Short mmCIF file of C-alpha atoms in Angstrom, two decimals:
data_model
loop_
_atom_site.label_atom_id
_atom_site.label_comp_id
_atom_site.label_asym_id
_atom_site.label_seq_id
_atom_site.Cartn_x
_atom_site.Cartn_y
_atom_site.Cartn_z
CA MET A 1 63.68 99.76 53.60
CA ILE A 2 61.24 99.68 56.50
CA ASP A 3 59.59 102.88 57.68
CA PHE A 4 58.31 103.16 61.27
CA ARG A 5 55.62 105.74 61.97
CA GLN A 6 52.44 106.61 63.86
CA VAL A 7 49.24 105.06 62.58
CA ARG A 8 46.98 106.95 60.18
CA ALA A 9 43.20 106.69 59.88
CA ASN A 10 43.33 104.90 56.54
CA ASP A 11 45.78 102.26 57.88
CA TRP A 12 43.20 100.40 59.93
CA PRO A 13 41.74 97.98 57.37
CA GLU A 14 45.27 96.76 56.58
CA ILE A 15 46.22 96.62 60.29
CA ILE A 16 43.12 94.56 61.08
CA ASN A 17 43.94 92.11 58.28
CA LEU A 18 47.51 91.78 59.57
CA ALA A 19 46.47 91.25 63.21
CA ASN A 20 43.78 88.70 62.36
CA GLY A 21 46.22 86.82 60.12
CA VAL A 22 48.92 86.69 62.80
CA PHE A 23 46.79 85.95 65.88
CA GLN A 24 44.13 83.80 64.20
CA GLU A 25 41.68 84.13 67.09
CA SER A 26 38.19 82.70 66.69
CA THR A 27 36.76 86.18 67.31
CA PRO A 28 38.15 88.98 65.10
CA MET A 29 40.56 91.27 66.92
CA GLU A 30 38.51 94.37 66.06
CA VAL A 31 35.54 92.81 67.85
CA SER A 32 37.45 91.77 70.97
CA PHE A 33 39.36 95.08 71.21
CA PRO A 34 37.07 97.81 69.85
CA LEU A 35 38.92 100.72 71.48
CA LEU A 36 42.25 99.64 70.00
CA PHE A 37 41.22 98.68 66.47
CA ASN A 38 39.43 101.93 65.84
CA ALA A 39 39.98 104.58 63.20
CA SER A 40 40.04 107.26 65.91
CA ASN A 41 43.08 105.63 67.57
CA ARG A 42 46.17 107.61 66.52
CA CYS A 43 48.38 106.42 69.40
CA SER A 44 49.56 103.17 67.81
CA TYR A 45 52.50 102.56 65.45
CA VAL A 46 53.11 100.64 62.25
CA ALA A 47 56.04 99.35 60.22
CA VAL A 48 55.73 99.86 56.47
CA SER A 49 57.71 98.23 53.66
CA ASN A 50 56.99 98.83 49.97
CA HIS A 51 53.76 100.64 50.90
CA GLU A 52 52.57 97.57 52.86
CA ILE A 53 51.99 97.47 56.62
CA ILE A 54 54.13 94.61 57.89
CA GLY A 55 54.20 95.36 61.62
CA PHE A 56 51.97 96.87 64.31
CA ILE A 57 52.11 97.79 67.99
CA GLY A 58 48.79 98.65 69.61
CA VAL A 59 48.78 101.57 72.04
CA LEU A 60 45.90 103.03 74.04
CA PRO A 61 46.01 105.90 76.56
CA GLU A 62 45.46 104.93 80.20
CA GLU A 63 44.81 106.80 83.44
CA LEU A 64 45.78 105.41 86.84
CA HIS A 65 44.15 107.06 89.88
CA TRP A 66 45.49 106.79 93.43
CA GLN A 67 45.06 109.00 96.49
CA GLY A 68 43.76 111.93 94.46
CA ASP A 69 46.61 111.79 91.93
CA CYS A 70 46.16 110.89 88.27
CA TYR A 71 49.06 109.22 86.45
CA LEU A 72 48.97 109.24 82.67
CA GLY A 73 50.20 106.20 80.79
CA SER A 74 49.37 103.76 78.06
CA ARG A 75 48.62 100.09 77.48
CA ILE A 76 50.49 98.08 74.86
CA GLY A 77 49.17 94.97 73.14
CA ALA A 78 48.42 93.16 69.88
CA VAL A 79 52.06 93.48 68.79
CA CYS A 80 52.39 91.61 65.51
CA VAL A 81 54.70 91.30 62.50
CA SER A 82 54.02 89.73 59.12
CA GLN A 83 55.47 86.22 58.96
CA SER A 84 57.89 87.06 56.17
CA TYR A 85 59.43 89.87 58.27
CA GLN A 86 59.65 88.10 61.62
CA GLY A 87 63.08 87.73 63.20
CA GLN A 88 64.35 90.97 61.64
CA GLY A 89 63.92 93.27 64.64
CA VAL A 90 60.67 94.86 63.44
CA GLY A 91 58.88 94.32 66.74
CA ARG A 92 61.81 95.72 68.71
CA SER A 93 62.00 98.81 66.50
CA LEU A 94 58.28 99.43 66.96
CA PHE A 95 58.65 99.04 70.72
CA ARG A 96 61.57 101.47 70.83
CA LEU A 97 59.61 104.05 68.84
CA MET A 98 56.73 103.70 71.31
CA LYS A 99 59.15 103.94 74.24
CA LYS A 100 60.71 107.13 72.87
CA GLU A 101 57.30 108.77 72.49
CA ALA A 102 56.27 107.56 75.98
CA GLN A 103 58.83 109.76 77.78
CA GLN A 104 56.10 112.33 78.40
CA LEU A 105 54.01 109.71 80.24
CA ASP A 106 54.26 108.17 83.72
CA PHE A 107 54.07 104.45 82.85
CA VAL A 108 53.44 101.91 80.11
CA LEU A 109 51.56 98.66 80.78
CA VAL A 110 52.59 95.84 78.45
CA SER A 111 50.44 92.74 77.99
CA GLY A 112 53.45 90.42 77.51
CA GLN A 113 56.37 89.15 79.58
CA GLY A 114 58.64 88.06 76.74
CA LYS A 115 62.38 88.60 76.34
CA LEU A 116 61.83 91.59 74.06
CA TYR A 117 60.00 93.58 76.72
CA LEU A 118 62.28 92.58 79.58
CA SER A 119 65.39 93.46 77.55
CA GLU A 120 63.90 96.88 76.77
CA GLY A 121 63.52 97.90 80.41
CA CYS A 122 60.11 96.48 81.31
CA GLU A 123 59.70 94.82 84.70
CA LEU A 124 57.52 92.25 86.38
CA PHE A 125 55.45 94.10 88.94
CA GLY A 126 52.87 93.93 91.69
CA GLU A 127 52.26 91.25 94.29
CA PHE A 128 48.92 89.50 94.43
CA LYS A 129 47.60 86.54 96.35
CA GLN A 130 45.68 84.09 94.21
CA PHE A 131 42.81 82.24 95.89
CA ILE A 132 40.29 79.58 94.99
CA ILE A 133 37.28 81.01 96.82
CA PRO A 134 35.53 78.67 99.27
CA GLY A 135 31.76 78.55 98.84
CA GLN A 136 29.76 79.96 101.71
CA GLY A 137 26.36 81.57 101.56
CA ARG A 138 24.40 84.31 103.23
CA GLN A 139 21.27 85.86 101.80
CA MET A 140 22.23 88.60 99.35
CA ALA A 141 20.49 90.55 96.62
CA ILE A 142 22.49 89.43 93.58
CA LYS A 143 21.57 90.01 89.97
CA ALA A 144 23.25 89.65 86.62
CA PHE A 145 24.22 92.82 84.76
CA SER A 146 21.42 93.64 82.34
CA GLY A 147 23.10 96.45 80.41
CA GLU A 148 20.83 99.15 81.80
CA VAL A 149 22.40 102.60 81.97
CA SER A 150 21.70 102.87 85.70
CA GLU A 151 23.73 99.70 86.33
CA LEU A 152 26.57 100.90 84.09
CA LEU A 153 26.79 104.20 85.94
CA ALA A 154 26.69 102.40 89.29
CA ILE A 155 29.62 100.19 88.21
CA HIS A 156 31.57 103.25 87.07
CA ARG A 157 30.88 105.05 90.36
CA LEU A 158 31.88 102.06 92.51
CA ARG A 159 35.13 101.31 90.64
CA SER A 160 36.14 104.98 90.99
CA GLN A 161 35.80 104.66 94.77
CA GLN A 162 38.51 101.98 95.02
CA VAL A 163 41.97 102.62 96.49
CA SER A 164 43.41 102.69 92.97
CA TYR A 165 41.65 102.30 89.64
CA PHE A 166 41.96 102.75 85.89
CA GLY A 167 39.96 105.71 84.61
CA GLN A 168 37.70 104.42 81.85
CA SER A 169 34.64 106.56 81.09
CA PRO A 170 31.12 105.06 81.21
CA ALA A 171 31.04 105.08 77.40
CA HIS A 172 34.30 103.12 77.25
CA LEU A 173 33.11 100.73 79.95
CA GLN A 174 30.00 100.04 77.90
CA GLN A 175 32.13 99.09 74.88
CA LEU A 176 34.53 97.00 76.96
CA ILE A 177 31.75 95.07 78.67
CA ALA A 178 30.16 94.30 75.30
CA ALA A 179 33.50 93.20 73.79
CA GLN A 180 34.15 90.51 76.49
CA SER A 181 37.85 90.62 75.56
CA LEU A 182 39.37 88.34 78.20
CA ALA A 183 36.52 85.85 78.25
CA THR A 184 36.75 85.56 74.47
CA LEU A 185 40.52 85.00 74.60
CA PHE A 186 39.99 82.27 77.20
CA GLY A 187 37.26 80.71 75.08
CA GLY A 188 34.63 81.25 77.76
CA THR A 189 31.66 83.45 78.53
CA GLN A 190 31.73 86.68 80.50
CA GLN A 191 29.31 87.18 83.37
CA ILE A 192 28.91 90.25 85.60
CA PHE A 193 27.28 89.87 89.01
CA LEU A 194 25.96 92.82 91.01
CA SER A 195 25.30 92.90 94.75
CA PHE A 196 22.92 95.49 96.18
CA SER A 197 22.03 96.86 99.58
CA GLY A 198 18.58 98.28 98.98
CA GLU A 199 18.99 100.10 95.67
CA GLN A 200 22.70 100.83 96.12
CA LEU A 201 25.33 98.76 94.34
CA VAL A 202 27.85 97.63 96.97
CA ALA A 203 29.94 95.13 95.02
CA TYR A 204 30.37 93.67 91.55
CA VAL A 205 32.39 90.83 90.06
CA VAL A 206 33.28 90.18 86.41
CA THR A 207 34.00 86.51 85.61
CA GLY A 208 34.84 84.27 82.67
CA SER A 209 35.28 80.51 82.49
CA HIS A 210 38.04 78.47 80.85
CA TYR A 211 39.73 75.08 81.16
CA GLU A 212 43.03 74.54 82.92
CA ASP A 213 43.25 70.96 84.20
CA GLY A 214 39.52 71.31 84.79
CA GLU A 215 37.09 74.18 84.56
CA ILE A 216 38.17 77.45 86.17
CA THR A 217 35.98 80.50 86.69
CA GLU A 218 38.34 83.45 86.55
CA VAL A 219 37.57 86.76 88.26
CA PHE A 220 38.71 89.49 85.87
CA GLU A 221 37.60 92.55 87.79
CA MET A 222 35.80 93.38 91.03
CA ALA A 223 35.05 96.36 93.22
CA GLY A 224 33.42 97.06 96.56
CA GLU A 225 34.19 97.11 100.26
CA ALA A 226 36.10 94.06 101.49
CA GLN A 227 33.27 92.50 103.49
CA GLU A 228 30.74 93.00 100.68
CA LEU A 229 33.11 91.55 98.10
CA LEU A 230 33.92 88.58 100.30
CA ALA A 231 30.23 87.78 100.78
CA LEU A 232 29.56 88.09 97.03
CA LEU A 233 32.54 85.93 96.07
CA GLN A 234 31.67 83.23 98.60
CA GLN A 235 28.07 83.04 97.44
CA LEU A 236 29.11 82.87 93.78
CA ALA A 237 31.58 80.10 94.65
CA LEU A 238 28.63 77.88 95.62
CA THR A 239 27.59 77.65 91.97
CA LEU A 240 30.59 78.72 89.87
CA PRO A 241 33.28 76.01 89.52
CA ASN A 242 36.71 76.80 90.99
CA LEU A 243 36.20 80.52 91.38
CA ARG A 244 39.72 81.98 91.24
CA CYS A 245 40.74 85.56 91.91
CA ARG A 246 43.90 87.61 92.45
CA ILE A 247 43.83 90.12 95.29
CA GLN A 248 46.48 92.67 96.16
CA SER A 249 48.67 91.58 99.04
CA GLU A 250 48.19 93.51 102.28
CA SER A 251 44.62 94.48 101.35
CA GLU A 252 41.77 93.89 103.78
CA LEU A 253 40.09 91.40 101.44
CA SER A 254 43.33 89.43 101.16
CA ARG A 255 43.65 89.26 104.94
CA LEU A 256 40.06 88.06 105.28
CA LEU A 257 40.61 85.26 102.76
CA GLU A 258 44.01 84.26 104.14
CA ALA A 259 42.24 83.30 107.36
CA GLN A 260 39.98 80.91 105.45
CA THR A 261 41.89 79.29 102.60
CA ALA A 262 45.27 78.67 100.99
CA PHE A 263 46.79 80.94 98.36
CA GLU A 264 49.78 81.34 96.09
CA THR A 265 51.67 84.57 95.44
CA VAL A 266 51.71 85.83 91.85
CA ASN A 267 52.75 88.96 89.96
CA ASN A 268 50.45 91.25 88.03
CA ALA A 269 49.79 90.25 84.42
CA GLY A 270 52.29 91.37 81.80
CA THR A 271 55.07 93.87 82.55
CA ILE A 272 55.44 97.58 83.17
CA LEU A 273 57.78 100.28 81.94
CA TYR A 274 58.19 102.88 84.68
CA VAL A 275 58.75 106.34 83.26
CA ASN A 276 57.90 108.23 86.46
CA GLU A 277 59.51 106.62 89.53
CA LYS A 278 56.54 107.71 91.67
CA VAL A 279 54.38 105.07 89.99
CA LYS A 280 56.46 102.37 91.71
CA GLY A 281 54.66 103.26 94.95
CA VAL A 282 51.17 102.91 93.48
CA PRO A 283 49.21 99.67 94.12
CA ILE A 284 48.29 99.09 90.47
CA PRO A 285 45.11 97.03 89.98
CA HIS A 286 45.40 93.69 88.25
CA THR A 287 45.49 94.26 84.50
CA TRP A 288 43.25 91.30 83.75
CA ASP A 289 40.34 93.73 83.82
CA LEU A 290 37.66 95.08 81.51
CA GLY A 291 40.27 97.30 79.88
CA PHE A 292 42.67 94.41 79.18
CA LEU A 293 44.90 94.94 76.16
#
């Protein structure tokens, strides 16, 4: 008999062993995803058979801000089942338990696009234009993120001024920046570039490199006014190979780039489960961000 329940504090060593055994990433999962694989996380779920954890679905709370409204949701990732129990519906049962508990939320972001999620009501979502940024320079004050508290707070302040944004606290941002989750998964190195006007941060870009028929420098997250972001991206493109970013369709930055270079239209990463229909009208940021799960 398999029991499905919410995670307990003393489950985490066993969960971490399961996840690392299933995913076999070069960097341990608890290092790449410190907010998820954390004894204080009681939002996730496990499957237990004969007192052994044989399945896991990772869940973290999420806030989505838009036009003064705050929508409460969660992110789902690191879904894994012990090899000897795969193909027996364990993952689906975990997902359905999560979905039942999520009825009090507004949305659920799921890192995957597989048949399981689509058959359980999740949808592809969002329209983005994907660009390879053309290099073009003008003199700017650019520096690499040093980890100083003043820079961290400036990043937090700027991202919270965007049209829509996910509501991580400065403390969580600090952990997420240090974890380099997406860059690690891509096998690359994370870099954060800051652009200043005087002493004020006006734009930032988070990148990571990987190989995909040649080296690609992926933009994971960015914030700032359209003109400032465009200038920063174009200057970075002079030195970073194949700088690629996804920008929400109909945004000012997208229109500026459309006049300069070709693009392809793509969806957001993963899928979404809409609990509150109002969320369908929200321009959700790309989920390849610092909070990726």
